[in-house]
Each structure stands twice: as C-alpha cells, then as structure tokens.
Amino acid sequence: MSSTVWWEGTEKTRVLIAPDSGCGGNKPGELLTLRHPKSENGTCFLFNNEMIQELQWFKQSYGSWFLGDYISEDGSLYMATPVDPVFILLPIFDEARMKKGEDLGKFRQLDEILFVEGYPGYQHLLSLAEKCMEIVCQTQEVGSMKFYRLDNSKVLAWLSCKVYCLKKSLPELDKNYAAQDEKQTLIDAVSIVGEYLKTEPWLKLLYDHLGLKFVDPTMKETNMENLPTANMNNMASSNSFQEKANKKPGKQTKQAKVETGSKNIRDMFSRACKKKC
C-alpha cells in the first residue's frame, strides 16, 4: 500500500509518493539530510519505519498535474525508493575506524561512529545501524558495550553479492541487457552499484575482486558526452552517401528506420539533491 503526499515547494507544487506511514509502523516519516555515499554532498533521504528511502525526481518533457479544480503546470514528482542502509553508512564506518596503512583501524561504539559533524540526521539511524552493519563489520563486546570495526573482506563479499543479484535481475528489467554477453552485464551491474561507492577504495577494490578491468566513471561520462558528436558525423556521412546513391537512375535505396524515443531505464530518474528538498 502507498500514499501520495502533496508537497508544496517554494515555487511549484511537487508530488511525493512514499509508503503509507500506517503500514508496519505508527511513526511519521522524516526527511534527513545525510551525506551521499559517493559524492559526500548533503542529500535528502526519507526515513520511515526503520527504512532509508532515496528521493528520486522524475519529470517528462510535457506534463501537468490535475489537482481537483487546480492545474499545476509542473508535472514532476518525487518517488521514495528503498536503499540499502549499508551503502549510506559505509563511508561513515570507514572513516570511524581511522585506518592507516596496513593497520586495521580501531573498534568504536555506534554512538561515536554516527556522530557526524554537521549531519545530526545520522543519530536517527542508531537502531538501524545496529541491525544491519554486522554484515560488513567485526564486533567485540565488553560487558554491555558493543564495538564495531569495518572489515574489508566482509565489505567486498557483501558488494559482490549485490552485484551478482543485480546482474541476474537486469535482463528481466530491460530486454537490452538480455541481448548482450554476461561479462558486459556484470560490468554494467558494477557500474550501477558503483553509483553508491567512492572510487577510492571501494569501487577499485570491487573491480579487482571480480577480476574486471577498472573503468574510471569520470572518463566514461566524458566519452558519453562526446558520443553524440561522433554519431552526428557518422549520420552526416551516411546521409551524404545515401543522397549519392539515390541519384543513380533505376535504383532505390531503402533507408534504415531510426528508432526514436527509446530511453535507458537508468536515465528515467534522477536523485533529489539537497537543493530540491
């Protein structure tokens, strides 16, 4: 079950779709400003019923909302989608162990780890961290106190599991993945998981752990920016050749049908940054 919340912004009406707070709990959701695990920029997350949800912003080129007798010209909406809290907490636990060189770092208590200057929202995640972070941490108990230290081998095992689960699901979500070889699908799965990981050390370690050649995400983005220009040049050459062929008497060349309007499933949504909150 889900509910729709009308979110009045400073300029235009926004729509936020989130789980009904009455399902599985009686506490209202809270918007928390946390550090994004990759960029470290302040980002809004919805915390509801012990679940962290990432705000995704969706907007088509043309669209409006009909709210009773009122029409909102801005047809955008926010959707809250669950995100594994380990991704959000991983950089915080990594810093907290104060690892230097070959030293494994220190064991720390949760209240110390989750005290992040300028981000009081982490204090709301104390019970959640206690439930989920043992999967990537070593723990020690001294009396009634429990101490945590991030473990690289456990982190890589957990990340590998995430990647292979995603690799298995991608062909079911997008038929384009079903048409490519398994290694490329694995690389794509790592790339998607990598959107929540710092390049140093986790993304590079993950590529190495899976036996893949590391691809710098910044270089990939640069190549993608240059791609349309190259395609336009190829299309221009192809059109020129087509025009010459059409001039020959008695011959007609069938033009290839260009598929338009096709979108990658990953491009349909964008994260809601702190500014939109």
Tab-separated table of C-alpha atoms in Angstrom:
chain	number	residue	atom	x	y	z
A	1	MET	CA	0.000	0.000	0.000
A	2	SER	CA	1.243	3.501	-0.731
A	3	SER	CA	0.021	7.019	-0.265
A	4	THR	CA	0.541	10.258	-2.146
A	5	VAL	CA	1.704	13.345	-0.315
A	6	TRP	CA	1.307	16.772	-1.912
A	7	TRP	CA	4.485	18.649	-1.208
A	8	GLU	CA	4.204	22.415	-1.551
A	9	GLY	CA	7.538	23.835	-2.669
A	10	THR	CA	8.687	27.442	-2.735
A	11	GLU	CA	7.997	27.820	-6.452
A	12	LYS	CA	5.837	24.974	-7.722
A	13	THR	CA	3.792	22.094	-6.394
A	14	ARG	CA	5.719	18.847	-6.080
A	15	VAL	CA	4.359	15.356	-5.645
A	16	LEU	CA	5.987	12.893	-3.268
A	17	ILE	CA	4.972	9.238	-3.418
A	18	ALA	CA	6.025	7.279	-0.331
A	19	PRO	CA	4.888	4.234	1.641
A	20	ASP	CA	1.897	4.760	3.908
A	21	SER	CA	3.221	5.527	7.392
A	22	GLY	CA	0.405	3.415	8.799
A	23	CYS	CA	1.807	0.241	7.250
A	24	GLY	CA	4.144	-1.595	9.617
A	25	GLY	CA	4.581	1.326	11.997
A	26	ASN	CA	2.964	4.356	13.533
A	27	LYS	CA	5.718	6.938	13.262
A	28	PRO	CA	5.581	9.590	10.532
A	29	GLY	CA	8.424	9.684	8.034
A	30	GLU	CA	11.243	12.182	8.429
A	31	LEU	CA	13.382	13.908	5.832
A	32	LEU	CA	17.020	13.513	6.857
A	33	THR	CA	19.985	15.273	5.322
A	34	LEU	CA	22.788	12.725	5.028
A	35	ARG	CA	25.998	12.565	3.046
A	36	HIS	CA	25.636	10.833	-0.287
A	37	PRO	CA	27.887	7.743	-0.153
A	38	LYS	CA	29.653	8.600	-3.417
A	39	SER	CA	29.760	12.391	-3.724
A	40	GLU	CA	29.609	13.184	0.032
A	41	ASN	CA	27.235	16.038	-0.812
A	42	GLY	CA	24.325	16.682	1.537
A	43	THR	CA	21.337	14.762	0.167
A	44	CYS	CA	17.753	14.354	1.382
A	45	PHE	CA	16.587	10.868	2.312
A	46	LEU	CA	13.222	9.787	3.663
A	47	PHE	CA	13.487	7.772	6.891
A	48	ASN	CA	10.296	5.863	7.574
A	49	ASN	CA	9.604	2.726	9.658
A	50	GLU	CA	13.307	1.904	10.068
A	51	MET	CA	13.827	2.187	6.315
A	52	ILE	CA	16.005	4.658	4.381
A	53	GLN	CA	14.486	5.728	1.091
A	54	GLU	CA	16.195	7.701	-1.629
A	55	LEU	CA	14.222	10.526	-3.237
A	56	GLN	CA	14.067	10.135	-6.992
A	57	TRP	CA	12.912	13.032	-9.148
A	58	PHE	CA	11.002	12.262	-12.346
A	59	LYS	CA	9.826	14.731	-14.966
A	60	GLN	CA	8.765	14.279	-18.565
A	61	SER	CA	9.178	16.982	-21.182
A	62	TYR	CA	5.459	17.720	-21.198
A	63	GLY	CA	3.085	17.046	-18.342
A	64	SER	CA	0.897	18.632	-15.666
A	65	TRP	CA	-0.936	17.584	-12.531
A	66	PHE	CA	-4.709	17.937	-12.206
A	67	LEU	CA	-5.472	18.541	-8.522
A	68	GLY	CA	-9.236	18.956	-8.265
A	69	ASP	CA	-10.052	22.249	-9.995
A	70	TYR	CA	-6.403	23.296	-9.951
A	71	ILE	CA	-3.789	22.543	-12.628
A	72	SER	CA	-0.108	22.517	-11.719
A	73	GLU	CA	1.983	23.179	-14.800
A	74	ASP	CA	4.948	21.337	-13.262
A	75	GLY	CA	4.322	17.655	-13.969
A	76	SER	CA	7.296	16.422	-11.945
A	77	LEU	CA	7.101	14.137	-8.957
A	78	TYR	CA	9.324	12.700	-6.258
A	79	MET	CA	9.326	8.986	-5.562
A	80	ALA	CA	10.872	7.465	-2.461
A	81	THR	CA	12.620	4.174	-3.250
A	82	PRO	CA	14.312	1.951	-0.617
A	83	VAL	CA	18.100	1.960	-0.486
A	84	ASP	CA	20.211	-0.486	1.492
A	85	PRO	CA	21.381	1.409	4.601
A	86	VAL	CA	24.785	-0.274	4.390
A	87	PHE	CA	25.564	1.876	1.331
A	88	ILE	CA	24.688	5.036	3.276
A	89	LEU	CA	26.635	4.052	6.386
A	90	LEU	CA	29.678	2.505	4.680
A	91	PRO	CA	31.706	5.756	4.316
A	92	ILE	CA	30.904	6.764	7.906
A	93	PHE	CA	32.121	3.446	9.303
A	94	ASP	CA	35.177	3.577	7.024
A	95	GLU	CA	36.229	6.954	8.415
A	96	ALA	CA	35.418	5.979	12.006
A	97	ARG	CA	37.944	3.131	12.139
A	98	MET	CA	40.759	5.620	11.361
A	99	LYS	CA	42.674	3.070	9.314
A	100	LYS	CA	46.266	3.948	8.410
A	101	GLY	CA	48.316	1.864	6.013
A	102	GLU	CA	48.271	-1.827	6.942
A	103	ASP	CA	46.725	-1.048	10.323
A	104	LEU	CA	43.202	-2.478	10.561
A	105	GLY	CA	41.921	0.517	12.499
A	106	LYS	CA	40.038	0.915	15.755
A	107	PHE	CA	36.876	-0.558	17.200
A	108	ARG	CA	34.317	2.138	18.000
A	109	GLN	CA	30.870	2.299	19.593
A	110	LEU	CA	27.893	3.137	17.398
A	111	ASP	CA	27.104	6.453	19.062
A	112	GLU	CA	30.681	7.583	18.357
A	113	ILE	CA	30.589	6.375	14.747
A	114	LEU	CA	27.269	8.053	13.979
A	115	PHE	CA	28.284	11.411	15.413
A	116	VAL	CA	28.983	13.250	12.154
A	117	GLU	CA	29.589	16.962	12.469
A	118	GLY	CA	27.009	18.972	10.564
A	119	TYR	CA	24.770	15.940	9.966
A	120	PRO	CA	22.608	15.250	13.045
A	121	GLY	CA	20.373	13.022	10.916
A	122	TYR	CA	22.720	10.072	11.471
A	123	GLN	CA	21.645	9.955	15.114
A	124	HIS	CA	18.236	8.704	13.913
A	125	LEU	CA	19.919	5.649	12.375
A	126	LEU	CA	21.350	4.188	15.583
A	127	SER	CA	18.977	1.209	15.876
A	128	LEU	CA	19.080	0.617	12.112
A	129	ALA	CA	22.894	0.520	12.111
A	130	GLU	CA	22.868	-1.938	14.992
A	131	LYS	CA	20.710	-4.313	12.938
A	132	CYS	CA	22.424	-4.091	9.546
A	133	MET	CA	26.125	-3.243	9.930
A	134	GLU	CA	27.343	-6.517	11.440
A	135	ILE	CA	27.287	-7.977	7.930
A	136	VAL	CA	30.305	-5.803	6.999
A	137	CYS	CA	31.905	-5.310	10.421
A	138	GLN	CA	33.854	-7.156	13.051
A	139	THR	CA	32.364	-6.749	16.508
A	140	GLN	CA	33.630	-7.016	20.049
A	141	GLU	CA	31.619	-6.964	23.244
A	142	VAL	CA	32.977	-5.666	26.540
A	143	GLY	CA	30.365	-6.100	29.227
A	144	SER	CA	27.191	-4.445	27.976
A	145	MET	CA	29.038	-2.379	25.378
A	146	LYS	CA	29.460	-3.376	21.728
A	147	PHE	CA	32.197	-2.116	19.428
A	148	TYR	CA	32.320	-2.158	15.616
A	149	ARG	CA	35.133	-2.056	13.061
A	150	LEU	CA	34.640	-2.213	9.308
A	151	ASP	CA	36.147	-5.315	7.675
A	152	ASN	CA	37.325	-5.048	4.053
A	153	SER	CA	36.827	-8.722	3.247
A	154	LYS	CA	33.249	-8.627	4.545
A	155	VAL	CA	32.536	-5.440	2.581
A	156	LEU	CA	33.797	-6.963	-0.685
A	157	ALA	CA	31.822	-10.167	-0.103
A	158	TRP	CA	28.678	-8.112	0.502
A	159	LEU	CA	29.279	-5.913	-2.558
A	160	SER	CA	29.912	-8.964	-4.761
A	161	CYS	CA	26.598	-10.440	-3.635
A	162	LYS	CA	24.852	-7.170	-4.543
A	163	VAL	CA	26.487	-7.117	-7.977
A	164	TYR	CA	25.575	-10.710	-8.872
A	165	CYS	CA	21.987	-10.274	-7.684
A	166	LEU	CA	21.701	-7.156	-9.857
A	167	LYS	CA	23.340	-8.940	-12.813
A	168	LYS	CA	20.697	-11.636	-12.576
A	169	SER	CA	17.854	-9.091	-12.433
A	170	LEU	CA	18.951	-6.702	-15.212
A	171	PRO	CA	17.838	-8.878	-18.180
A	172	GLU	CA	14.391	-9.140	-16.581
A	173	LEU	CA	14.144	-5.355	-16.178
A	174	ASP	CA	15.464	-4.315	-19.577
A	175	LYS	CA	15.480	-6.514	-22.692
A	176	ASN	CA	18.616	-4.729	-23.955
A	177	TYR	CA	20.642	-6.468	-21.248
A	178	ALA	CA	19.373	-9.881	-22.379
A	179	ALA	CA	20.952	-9.287	-25.798
A	180	GLN	CA	24.497	-8.700	-24.516
A	181	ASP	CA	27.099	-11.113	-23.137
A	182	GLU	CA	27.285	-11.898	-19.415
A	183	LYS	CA	30.601	-10.129	-18.834
A	184	GLN	CA	29.224	-6.843	-20.132
A	185	THR	CA	26.127	-7.268	-17.974
A	186	LEU	CA	28.411	-7.853	-14.996
A	187	ILE	CA	30.309	-4.649	-15.808
A	188	ASP	CA	27.025	-2.758	-16.064
A	189	ALA	CA	25.931	-4.154	-12.702
A	190	VAL	CA	29.192	-2.982	-11.111
A	191	SER	CA	28.679	0.430	-12.702
A	192	ILE	CA	25.192	0.739	-11.181
A	193	VAL	CA	26.359	-0.376	-7.728
A	194	GLY	CA	29.308	2.000	-8.160
A	195	GLU	CA	26.903	4.953	-8.130
A	196	TYR	CA	26.801	4.471	-4.357
A	197	LEU	CA	30.528	3.831	-3.826
A	198	LYS	CA	33.594	6.023	-3.637
A	199	THR	CA	36.122	5.270	-6.349
A	200	GLU	CA	38.820	5.005	-3.691
A	201	PRO	CA	38.942	2.464	-2.244
A	202	TRP	CA	35.723	0.513	-2.763
A	203	LEU	CA	34.986	0.734	-6.485
A	204	LYS	CA	38.563	-0.103	-7.482
A	205	LEU	CA	38.709	-2.934	-4.942
A	206	LEU	CA	35.419	-4.309	-6.262
A	207	TYR	CA	36.627	-4.334	-9.879
A	208	ASP	CA	39.811	-6.114	-8.787
A	209	HIS	CA	37.881	-8.582	-6.602
A	210	LEU	CA	35.670	-9.544	-9.560
A	211	GLY	CA	38.624	-9.816	-11.954
A	212	LEU	CA	37.491	-6.881	-14.100
A	213	LYS	CA	39.493	-4.059	-15.605
A	214	PHE	CA	38.780	-0.832	-13.756
A	215	VAL	CA	36.852	1.763	-15.747
A	216	ASP	CA	37.081	5.304	-14.435
A	217	PRO	CA	33.488	6.625	-14.174
A	218	THR	CA	34.633	10.180	-14.967
A	219	MET	CA	36.254	9.036	-18.209
A	220	LYS	CA	33.101	7.133	-19.155
A	221	GLU	CA	30.997	10.243	-18.639
A	222	THR	CA	33.397	12.272	-20.808
A	223	ASN	CA	33.192	9.686	-23.588
A	224	MET	CA	29.407	9.677	-23.413
A	225	GLU	CA	29.367	13.460	-23.764
A	226	ASN	CA	31.452	13.196	-26.925
A	227	LEU	CA	29.399	10.336	-28.334
A	228	PRO	CA	26.544	12.385	-29.869
A	229	THR	CA	29.013	14.440	-31.924
A	230	ALA	CA	30.599	11.296	-33.329
A	231	ASN	CA	27.200	9.815	-34.128
A	232	MET	CA	26.120	13.025	-35.838
A	233	ASN	CA	29.248	12.938	-38.009
A	234	ASN	CA	28.586	9.309	-38.927
A	235	MET	CA	24.977	10.123	-39.757
A	236	ALA	CA	26.083	13.056	-41.895
A	237	SER	CA	28.473	10.801	-43.858
A	238	SER	CA	25.771	8.165	-44.202
A	239	ASN	CA	23.255	10.747	-45.461
A	240	SER	CA	25.759	12.056	-47.992
A	241	PHE	CA	26.338	8.530	-49.302
A	242	GLN	CA	22.573	7.959	-49.370
A	243	GLU	CA	21.991	11.074	-51.452
A	244	LYS	CA	24.593	9.957	-53.981
A	245	ALA	CA	23.033	6.515	-54.211
A	246	ASN	CA	19.574	7.974	-54.727
A	247	LYS	CA	20.814	9.989	-57.702
A	248	LYS	CA	21.594	6.806	-59.661
A	249	PRO	CA	18.781	6.051	-62.159
A	250	GLY	CA	16.752	2.924	-61.718
A	251	LYS	CA	17.942	2.295	-58.169
A	252	GLN	CA	16.169	2.991	-54.941
A	253	THR	CA	17.855	2.609	-51.627
A	254	LYS	CA	15.770	1.703	-48.614
A	255	GLN	CA	16.584	3.938	-45.697
A	256	ALA	CA	17.108	2.335	-42.326
A	257	LYS	CA	14.385	3.044	-39.823
A	258	VAL	CA	15.772	5.014	-36.915
A	259	GLU	CA	14.178	4.195	-33.596
A	260	THR	CA	13.382	7.325	-31.658
A	261	GLY	CA	12.103	7.995	-28.181
A	262	SER	CA	13.896	4.959	-26.674
A	263	LYS	CA	15.183	5.617	-23.172
A	264	ASN	CA	17.602	3.740	-20.968
A	265	ILE	CA	15.916	2.588	-17.780
A	266	ARG	CA	18.688	4.274	-15.746
A	267	ASP	CA	18.059	7.664	-17.368
A	268	MET	CA	14.412	7.896	-16.364
A	269	PHE	CA	15.112	9.039	-12.840
A	270	SER	CA	17.481	11.452	-11.106
A	271	ARG	CA	18.246	11.804	-7.456
A	272	ALA	CA	16.679	14.602	-5.498
A	273	CYS	CA	19.559	16.680	-4.178
A	274	LYS	CA	19.594	18.882	-1.118
A	275	LYS	CA	18.570	21.904	-3.144
A	276	LYS	CA	15.286	20.245	-4.211
A	277	CYS	CA	14.490	19.367	-0.603
